Short mmCIF file of C-alpha atoms in Angstrom, two decimals:
data_model
loop_
_atom_site.label_atom_id
_atom_site.label_comp_id
_atom_site.label_asym_id
_atom_site.label_seq_id
_atom_site.Cartn_x
_atom_site.Cartn_y
_atom_site.Cartn_z
CA MET A 1 -86.18 9.20 -84.89
CA GLN A 2 -86.26 12.67 -83.40
CA PRO A 3 -86.81 15.49 -85.90
CA PRO A 4 -83.97 17.98 -86.37
CA VAL A 5 -84.33 21.02 -84.13
CA LEU A 6 -83.84 24.64 -85.15
CA ASP A 7 -83.35 27.24 -82.42
CA PHE A 8 -85.31 30.40 -83.21
CA TRP A 9 -83.69 33.32 -81.39
CA PHE A 10 -85.95 36.33 -81.28
CA GLU A 11 -86.32 39.69 -79.55
CA PHE A 12 -89.79 41.23 -79.27
CA ALA A 13 -88.52 44.67 -80.30
CA SER A 14 -87.02 43.30 -83.51
CA THR A 15 -89.00 44.29 -86.57
CA TYR A 16 -87.90 41.45 -88.85
CA SER A 17 -88.60 38.95 -86.06
CA TYR A 18 -92.30 39.71 -86.60
CA PRO A 19 -92.66 38.10 -90.06
CA ALA A 20 -90.23 35.36 -88.98
CA ALA A 21 -92.38 34.49 -85.95
CA MET A 22 -95.49 34.42 -88.10
CA ARG A 23 -93.90 32.21 -90.78
CA ILE A 24 -91.72 29.79 -88.88
CA GLY A 25 -94.40 27.39 -87.67
CA ALA A 26 -95.73 26.40 -91.09
CA ALA A 27 -92.33 26.61 -92.80
CA ALA A 28 -90.76 24.27 -90.24
CA GLN A 29 -93.66 21.84 -90.23
CA ALA A 30 -93.51 21.57 -94.03
CA ARG A 31 -89.88 20.43 -93.70
CA GLY A 32 -90.29 18.18 -90.66
CA VAL A 33 -88.14 20.43 -88.48
CA ALA A 34 -88.97 21.14 -84.81
CA VAL A 35 -88.54 24.72 -83.61
CA ARG A 36 -87.36 25.81 -80.20
CA TRP A 37 -88.41 29.40 -79.49
CA ARG A 38 -85.69 31.29 -77.63
CA PRO A 39 -86.43 34.86 -76.57
CA PHE A 40 -83.49 37.04 -75.68
CA LEU A 41 -82.65 40.73 -75.32
CA LEU A 42 -80.73 42.63 -77.97
CA GLY A 43 -80.09 45.61 -75.67
CA PRO A 44 -77.07 44.11 -73.88
CA LEU A 45 -75.56 42.98 -77.21
CA PHE A 46 -76.10 46.41 -78.74
CA LYS A 47 -74.59 48.05 -75.67
CA ALA A 48 -71.41 46.06 -76.26
CA ASN A 49 -71.25 47.75 -79.68
CA GLY A 50 -71.56 51.15 -78.04
CA TRP A 51 -75.17 51.55 -79.19
CA THR A 52 -77.77 52.88 -76.79
CA THR A 53 -80.65 52.35 -79.21
CA SER A 54 -81.39 50.37 -82.35
CA PRO A 55 -79.00 50.86 -85.29
CA PHE A 56 -82.16 51.67 -87.27
CA ASN A 57 -82.44 54.80 -85.13
CA ILE A 58 -78.72 55.58 -85.16
CA TYR A 59 -78.47 55.35 -88.98
CA PRO A 60 -81.58 57.09 -90.36
CA ALA A 61 -81.22 55.98 -94.01
CA LYS A 62 -81.10 52.37 -92.87
CA GLY A 63 -84.05 52.93 -90.57
CA ARG A 64 -86.21 54.51 -93.26
CA TYR A 65 -85.40 51.63 -95.57
CA MET A 66 -86.19 49.02 -92.92
CA TRP A 67 -89.70 50.38 -92.24
CA ARG A 68 -90.52 50.45 -95.94
CA ASP A 69 -89.01 46.99 -96.48
CA LEU A 70 -90.98 45.58 -93.55
CA GLU A 71 -94.17 47.10 -94.92
CA ARG A 72 -93.53 45.40 -98.29
CA ILE A 73 -92.74 42.07 -96.63
CA CYS A 74 -95.90 42.18 -94.50
CA GLY A 75 -97.90 43.13 -97.59
CA ALA A 76 -96.58 40.12 -99.50
CA LEU A 77 -97.43 37.85 -96.54
CA ASP A 78 -100.85 39.42 -95.93
CA LEU A 79 -99.77 40.35 -92.41
CA PRO A 80 -101.20 43.48 -90.83
CA PHE A 81 -98.57 46.17 -90.35
CA ALA A 82 -98.41 49.29 -88.21
CA GLU A 83 -95.44 51.10 -86.72
CA PRO A 84 -95.53 50.79 -82.94
CA PRO A 85 -95.62 53.99 -80.86
CA GLY A 86 -91.90 54.34 -80.23
CA PHE A 87 -89.11 52.09 -81.42
CA PRO A 88 -87.57 50.01 -80.05
CA GLN A 89 -90.15 49.00 -77.47
CA ASN A 90 -89.21 48.02 -73.92
CA THR A 91 -89.44 44.23 -74.14
CA LEU A 92 -88.08 43.12 -70.78
CA LEU A 93 -91.44 42.08 -69.35
CA ALA A 94 -92.63 40.49 -72.58
CA ALA A 95 -89.46 38.40 -72.81
CA ARG A 96 -89.77 37.25 -69.19
CA VAL A 97 -93.43 36.33 -69.70
CA ALA A 98 -92.44 34.45 -72.87
CA LEU A 99 -90.03 32.30 -70.86
CA VAL A 100 -92.91 31.35 -68.56
CA ALA A 101 -95.27 30.82 -71.49
CA LEU A 102 -92.96 28.75 -73.68
CA VAL A 103 -92.89 25.81 -71.27
CA GLN A 104 -96.67 25.63 -71.72
CA GLU A 105 -98.95 24.73 -74.64
CA TRP A 106 -99.87 28.30 -75.45
CA GLY A 107 -96.36 29.74 -75.43
CA GLU A 108 -95.91 30.18 -79.17
CA ASP A 109 -99.41 31.64 -79.46
CA PHE A 110 -98.41 34.18 -76.83
CA CYS A 111 -95.29 35.18 -78.77
CA ARG A 112 -97.20 35.57 -82.01
CA ALA A 113 -99.91 37.58 -80.24
CA VAL A 114 -97.28 39.96 -78.80
CA TYR A 115 -95.76 40.54 -82.25
CA ARG A 116 -99.19 40.99 -83.73
CA ALA A 117 -100.11 43.58 -81.07
CA GLU A 118 -96.83 45.46 -81.60
CA PHE A 119 -96.31 45.47 -85.37
CA GLY A 120 -99.78 44.51 -86.59
CA ASP A 121 -101.89 46.74 -84.35
CA GLY A 122 -99.22 49.31 -83.42
CA ARG A 123 -99.65 48.79 -79.66
CA ASN A 124 -97.06 49.53 -76.98
CA ILE A 125 -96.00 46.12 -75.69
CA GLY A 126 -93.85 47.81 -73.02
CA ASP A 127 -97.14 48.62 -71.29
CA PRO A 128 -97.98 45.74 -68.90
CA ALA A 129 -101.69 46.34 -69.57
CA VAL A 130 -101.20 45.30 -73.20
CA LEU A 131 -99.56 42.04 -72.10
CA VAL A 132 -102.39 41.44 -69.62
CA GLU A 133 -104.84 41.85 -72.48
CA VAL A 134 -102.88 39.43 -74.68
CA LEU A 135 -102.75 36.84 -71.88
CA ARG A 136 -106.47 37.14 -71.17
CA GLN A 137 -107.32 36.71 -74.83
CA LEU A 138 -105.41 33.44 -74.66
CA GLY A 139 -107.57 32.41 -71.70
CA GLN A 140 -104.75 32.72 -69.19
CA ASP A 141 -104.70 34.05 -65.64
CA ALA A 142 -102.71 37.18 -66.51
CA ASP A 143 -101.89 38.20 -62.95
CA ALA A 144 -100.57 34.75 -62.09
CA VAL A 145 -98.43 34.51 -65.22
CA ILE A 146 -96.97 37.98 -64.82
CA GLY A 147 -96.31 37.20 -61.17
CA GLN A 148 -94.33 34.10 -62.15
CA SER A 149 -92.39 36.11 -64.75
CA GLN A 150 -91.02 38.29 -61.94
CA SER A 151 -89.31 35.45 -60.12
CA ASP A 152 -85.55 35.52 -59.66
CA GLU A 153 -85.36 32.25 -61.54
CA VAL A 154 -87.00 33.68 -64.67
CA LYS A 155 -84.94 36.85 -64.51
CA ALA A 156 -81.75 34.79 -64.29
CA ARG A 157 -82.90 32.57 -67.13
CA LEU A 158 -83.41 35.52 -69.45
CA ARG A 159 -79.96 36.85 -68.56
CA ALA A 160 -78.42 33.44 -69.21
CA GLN A 161 -80.27 33.09 -72.50
CA THR A 162 -79.02 36.52 -73.64
CA GLU A 163 -75.47 35.61 -72.66
CA GLU A 164 -75.79 32.34 -74.56
CA ALA A 165 -76.96 34.23 -77.65
CA ALA A 166 -73.84 36.41 -77.57
CA ALA A 167 -71.60 33.41 -76.91
CA ARG A 168 -73.05 31.60 -79.92
CA GLY A 169 -72.20 34.49 -82.24
CA ILE A 170 -75.62 36.13 -82.41
CA PHE A 171 -75.57 39.88 -83.09
CA GLY A 172 -79.12 40.54 -84.32
CA ALA A 173 -82.60 39.10 -84.55
CA PRO A 174 -84.16 36.97 -85.76
CA SER A 175 -81.37 34.40 -85.74
CA PHE A 176 -81.57 30.68 -86.31
CA ILE A 177 -79.07 28.07 -85.11
CA THR A 178 -79.08 24.46 -86.23
CA ASP A 179 -78.17 21.40 -84.15
CA ASP A 180 -74.65 21.51 -85.59
CA GLY A 181 -74.19 25.18 -84.65
CA GLU A 182 -74.74 26.83 -88.03
CA LEU A 183 -75.95 30.43 -87.61
CA PHE A 184 -78.38 32.18 -89.93
CA TRP A 185 -79.44 35.80 -89.44
CA GLY A 186 -82.58 37.46 -90.69
CA ASN A 187 -86.12 36.65 -91.69
CA ASP A 188 -84.85 36.14 -95.24
CA ARG A 189 -82.60 33.30 -94.07
CA LEU A 190 -85.41 31.23 -92.48
CA GLU A 191 -85.70 28.82 -95.40
CA SER A 192 -81.92 28.37 -95.69
CA ALA A 193 -81.76 27.63 -91.95
CA LEU A 194 -84.55 25.04 -92.16
CA GLU A 195 -82.92 23.37 -95.15
CA TRP A 196 -79.61 23.23 -93.31
CA ALA A 197 -81.31 21.82 -90.20
CA LYS A 198 -82.79 18.88 -92.06
CA ARG A 199 -79.61 17.89 -93.95
CA MET B 1 -92.32 49.24 -125.66
CA GLN B 2 -89.15 49.82 -123.64
CA PRO B 3 -88.47 47.19 -120.95
CA PRO B 4 -88.55 48.36 -117.33
CA VAL B 5 -85.12 49.36 -116.03
CA LEU B 6 -83.59 48.40 -112.71
CA ASP B 7 -80.61 50.37 -111.44
CA PHE B 8 -78.01 48.07 -109.92
CA TRP B 9 -75.90 50.08 -107.47
CA PHE B 10 -72.72 48.24 -106.52
CA GLU B 11 -69.37 48.81 -104.83
CA PHE B 12 -66.46 46.55 -105.75
CA ALA B 13 -65.44 46.15 -102.10
CA SER B 14 -68.89 44.92 -101.13
CA THR B 15 -68.97 41.20 -100.45
CA TYR B 16 -72.67 40.62 -101.13
CA SER B 17 -72.37 42.60 -104.38
CA TYR B 18 -70.31 39.67 -105.73
CA PRO B 19 -73.13 37.09 -105.92
CA ALA B 20 -75.54 39.86 -106.98
CA ALA B 21 -73.30 40.85 -109.90
CA MET B 22 -72.98 37.24 -110.95
CA ARG B 23 -76.74 36.57 -110.75
CA ILE B 24 -78.35 39.75 -111.99
CA GLY B 25 -77.88 39.25 -115.73
CA ALA B 26 -79.77 35.97 -116.03
CA ALA B 27 -82.33 36.88 -113.35
CA ALA B 28 -83.21 40.14 -115.10
CA GLN B 29 -83.31 38.62 -118.56
CA ALA B 30 -85.71 35.91 -117.36
CA ARG B 31 -88.10 38.68 -116.26
CA GLY B 32 -87.64 41.01 -119.23
CA VAL B 33 -86.03 43.72 -117.10
CA ALA B 34 -83.09 45.81 -118.33
CA VAL B 35 -80.28 46.48 -115.84
CA ARG B 36 -78.24 49.64 -115.55
CA TRP B 37 -74.97 48.96 -113.73
CA ARG B 38 -74.08 51.86 -111.43
CA PRO B 39 -70.77 51.67 -109.55
CA PHE B 40 -70.34 53.94 -106.57
CA LEU B 41 -68.17 54.23 -103.46
CA LEU B 42 -69.41 53.22 -100.04
CA GLY B 43 -66.51 54.94 -98.26
CA PRO B 44 -68.00 58.46 -98.29
CA LEU B 45 -71.38 57.11 -97.12
CA PHE B 46 -69.74 55.13 -94.33
CA LYS B 47 -67.69 58.17 -93.33
CA ALA B 48 -70.95 60.09 -92.81
CA ASN B 49 -71.88 57.39 -90.25
CA GLY B 50 -68.58 57.94 -88.46
CA TRP B 51 -67.12 54.67 -89.80
CA THR B 52 -63.57 54.59 -91.11
CA THR B 53 -63.82 50.99 -92.29
CA SER B 54 -66.52 48.43 -93.10
CA PRO B 55 -69.05 47.73 -90.33
CA PHE B 56 -68.06 44.08 -90.84
CA ASN B 57 -64.67 45.04 -89.40
CA ILE B 58 -66.07 47.33 -86.71
CA TYR B 59 -68.50 44.68 -85.40
CA PRO B 60 -66.57 41.38 -85.37
CA ALA B 61 -69.54 39.05 -84.71
CA LYS B 62 -71.31 40.50 -87.75
CA GLY B 63 -68.14 40.21 -89.80
CA ARG B 64 -67.54 36.58 -88.89
CA TYR B 65 -71.12 35.79 -89.77
CA MET B 66 -70.92 37.62 -93.10
CA TRP B 67 -67.88 35.66 -94.32
CA ARG B 68 -69.51 32.36 -93.43
CA ASP B 69 -72.82 33.42 -94.96
CA LEU B 70 -71.09 34.53 -98.16
CA GLU B 71 -69.26 31.22 -98.35
CA ARG B 72 -72.58 29.35 -98.07
CA ILE B 73 -74.21 31.58 -100.71
CA CYS B 74 -71.35 31.10 -103.14
CA GLY B 75 -71.46 27.35 -102.48
CA ALA B 76 -75.16 27.21 -103.31
CA LEU B 77 -74.55 29.19 -106.52
CA ASP B 78 -71.44 27.20 -107.49
CA LEU B 79 -69.40 30.39 -107.43
CA PRO B 80 -65.73 30.19 -106.46
CA PHE B 81 -65.06 31.89 -103.13
CA ALA B 82 -61.88 33.15 -101.45
CA GLU B 83 -61.38 35.94 -98.94
CA PRO B 84 -59.40 38.75 -100.56
CA PRO B 85 -56.08 39.80 -98.95
CA GLY B 86 -57.40 42.63 -96.82
CA PHE B 87 -60.93 43.87 -96.48
CA PRO B 88 -62.31 46.19 -97.64
CA GLN B 89 -60.21 46.58 -100.78
CA ASN B 90 -59.32 49.98 -102.22
CA THR B 91 -61.77 50.19 -105.10
CA LEU B 92 -61.30 53.75 -106.34
CA LEU B 93 -59.45 52.78 -109.53
CA ALA B 94 -61.72 49.80 -110.25
CA ALA B 95 -64.82 52.01 -109.94
CA ARG B 96 -63.36 54.66 -112.25
CA VAL B 97 -62.39 52.04 -114.82
CA ALA B 98 -65.90 50.57 -114.55
CA LEU B 99 -67.38 53.96 -115.49
CA VAL B 100 -65.25 53.94 -118.64
CA ALA B 101 -66.05 50.30 -119.36
CA LEU B 102 -69.80 50.46 -118.81
CA VAL B 103 -70.39 52.69 -121.82
CA GLN B 104 -68.86 49.94 -123.93
CA GLU B 105 -69.93 46.42 -124.87
CA TRP B 106 -67.57 44.68 -122.45
CA GLY B 107 -68.42 46.79 -119.38
CA GLU B 108 -70.48 44.24 -117.49
CA ASP B 109 -67.92 41.53 -118.28
CA PHE B 110 -65.28 43.78 -116.74
CA CYS B 111 -67.32 44.22 -113.55
CA ARG B 112 -67.93 40.49 -113.20
CA ALA B 113 -64.24 39.77 -113.85
CA VAL B 114 -63.22 42.21 -111.10
CA TYR B 115 -65.56 40.55 -108.59
CA ARG B 116 -64.35 37.14 -109.67
CA ALA B 117 -60.70 38.17 -109.20
CA GLU B 118 -61.45 39.64 -105.76
CA PHE B 119 -63.81 37.16 -104.13
CA GLY B 120 -63.38 34.12 -106.39
CA ASP B 121 -59.60 34.11 -106.68
CA GLY B 122 -58.75 36.19 -103.59
CA ARG B 123 -56.75 38.79 -105.56
CA ASN B 124 -56.07 42.38 -104.46
CA ILE B 125 -58.10 44.52 -106.85
CA GLY B 126 -56.60 47.66 -105.31
CA ASP B 127 -53.42 46.72 -107.19
CA PRO B 128 -53.51 48.35 -110.65
CA ALA B 129 -51.61 45.35 -112.08
CA VAL B 130 -54.59 43.11 -111.29
CA LEU B 131 -56.92 45.45 -113.18
CA VAL B 132 -54.47 45.55 -116.09
CA GLU B 133 -54.57 41.76 -116.20
CA VAL B 134 -58.38 41.73 -116.12
CA LEU B 135 -58.56 44.28 -118.95
CA ARG B 136 -56.06 42.34 -121.08
CA GLN B 137 -57.99 39.12 -120.59
CA LEU B 138 -61.00 40.96 -122.01
CA GLY B 139 -58.89 41.91 -125.04
CA GLN B 140 -58.70 45.57 -124.09
CA ASP B 141 -55.85 48.06 -124.31
CA ALA B 142 -55.32 48.26 -120.56
CA ASP B 143 -53.06 51.31 -120.56
CA ALA B 144 -55.48 53.30 -122.69
CA VAL B 145 -58.51 52.38 -120.58
CA ILE B 146 -56.76 53.14 -117.30
CA GLY B 147 -55.55 56.41 -118.79
CA GLN B 148 -59.13 57.38 -119.63
CA SER B 149 -60.27 56.44 -116.13
CA GLN B 150 -57.95 59.12 -114.72
CA SER B 151 -59.66 62.00 -116.50
CA ASP B 152 -61.25 64.76 -114.48
CA GLU B 153 -64.55 63.94 -116.16
CA VAL B 154 -64.55 60.34 -114.93
CA LYS B 155 -63.44 61.35 -111.45
CA ALA B 156 -66.26 63.88 -111.28
CA ARG B 157 -68.73 61.34 -112.59
CA LEU B 158 -67.87 58.85 -109.84
CA ARG B 159 -68.23 61.55 -107.21
CA ALA B 160 -71.60 62.56 -108.66
CA GLN B 161 -72.76 58.95 -108.81
CA THR B 162 -71.80 58.43 -105.16
CA GLU B 163 -73.64 61.61 -104.17
CA GLU B 164 -76.68 60.44 -106.12
CA ALA B 165 -76.60 57.10 -104.30
CA ALA B 166 -76.72 58.89 -100.93
CA ALA B 167 -79.44 61.26 -102.13
CA ARG B 168 -81.58 58.33 -103.25
CA GLY B 169 -81.44 56.75 -99.79
CA ILE B 170 -78.74 54.16 -100.44
CA PHE B 171 -76.73 53.14 -97.37
CA GLY B 172 -75.17 49.85 -98.45
CA ALA B 173 -74.48 47.60 -101.41
CA PRO B 174 -75.74 46.00 -103.46
CA SER B 175 -78.83 48.18 -103.81
CA PHE B 176 -81.46 48.14 -106.49
CA ILE B 177 -83.75 51.03 -107.45
CA THR B 178 -86.73 50.70 -109.75
CA ASP B 179 -88.01 53.27 -112.27
CA ASP B 180 -90.53 54.47 -109.67
CA GLY B 181 -87.85 54.96 -107.02
CA GLU B 182 -88.41 51.86 -104.91
CA LEU B 183 -85.22 50.88 -103.06
CA PHE B 184 -84.16 47.30 -102.30
CA TRP B 185 -80.99 46.48 -100.39
CA GLY B 186 -79.01 43.27 -100.49
CA ASN B 187 -78.29 40.33 -102.73
CA ASP B 188 -81.29 38.58 -101.15
CA ARG B 189 -83.63 41.31 -102.41
CA LEU B 190 -82.66 40.96 -106.09
CA GLU B 191 -85.73 38.93 -107.04
CA SER B 192 -88.09 41.25 -105.14
CA ALA B 193 -86.55 44.24 -106.92
CA LEU B 194 -86.92 42.64 -110.34
CA GLU B 195 -90.55 41.70 -109.62
CA TRP B 196 -91.26 45.25 -108.49
CA ALA B 197 -89.57 46.67 -111.61
CA LYS B 198 -91.79 44.73 -113.97
CA ARG B 199 -95.10 45.52 -112.24
#
């Protein structure tokens, strides 16, 4: 029998996607649920709301709270935490590279390493040099991978994935969708989503 | 030794404040934390963001998700759930009555009964007759209590409480603030807030 599958929709700029990405592997394995990692871009969805930046920037009280909350969450999980230089980061290249990476063995490691660089080490993941470094540390041919990520096919796939996210009711990240279409939003809903998936 | 105190900031129109109000008594007692119930109005805070209604109405995908999420949460807690007729409800009178009630023995029962009427039974708590019914079921002299709630003192106290909420960094409900000023937002942060309070 195939294990139930949970779609993990994430955006590299999303702060709460960081602890979710770090937790989901072990949490899913413990429940016998398979995870499909699905990068997408929040920018187009936010633009449809009339937002040109993150709501955490538009609404300062909410933003201040989020950074403090994220710091507490990372502390409780023993995850390193540092605010990246500028928020939200430009994640277009990282998301395209993730689409190339996720059809290979090291794809999830790449995603975790990007989050770790951004919110653990406070690096600028919009800088291609940072992604090159991440890829090399994973033993990959960075130039080849980044070259592939620039293909029309990958660009179209990221657009399609982002459109699918919107069509499935997603409005933020991280989001989780079960086989039967149940949507859960937020790092704090990971366990509920996994429990639903295995029902 | 006095027990640690957690301030529970709630707004009667707030959907996620419903499960929080129903859970907080037992959850706090189990941890030896005292709870101070603090009603306030979200309207003035939302207005400062340029919103004339709930963001759940302004952003439909988020609103659809919230109602489904709330239904799941109530299901898991065995709480009755029904969408009220119109959202958000006008909660000015309910909040004023709560200020009168909360200096008396039956104050928390009143707050829970209002939430239960609104989100458990789908009643319109903006209708004074519904509040009269709730007060009578608690054995109170409804006319006298509602009369008191209309005093200038109570009106000023609700305004002051709402201003204090904003000044303390609150931007949504439910929110929890510990003795040392740590802010937690959302029904799903209740346990974290209680654990922080008793450190």
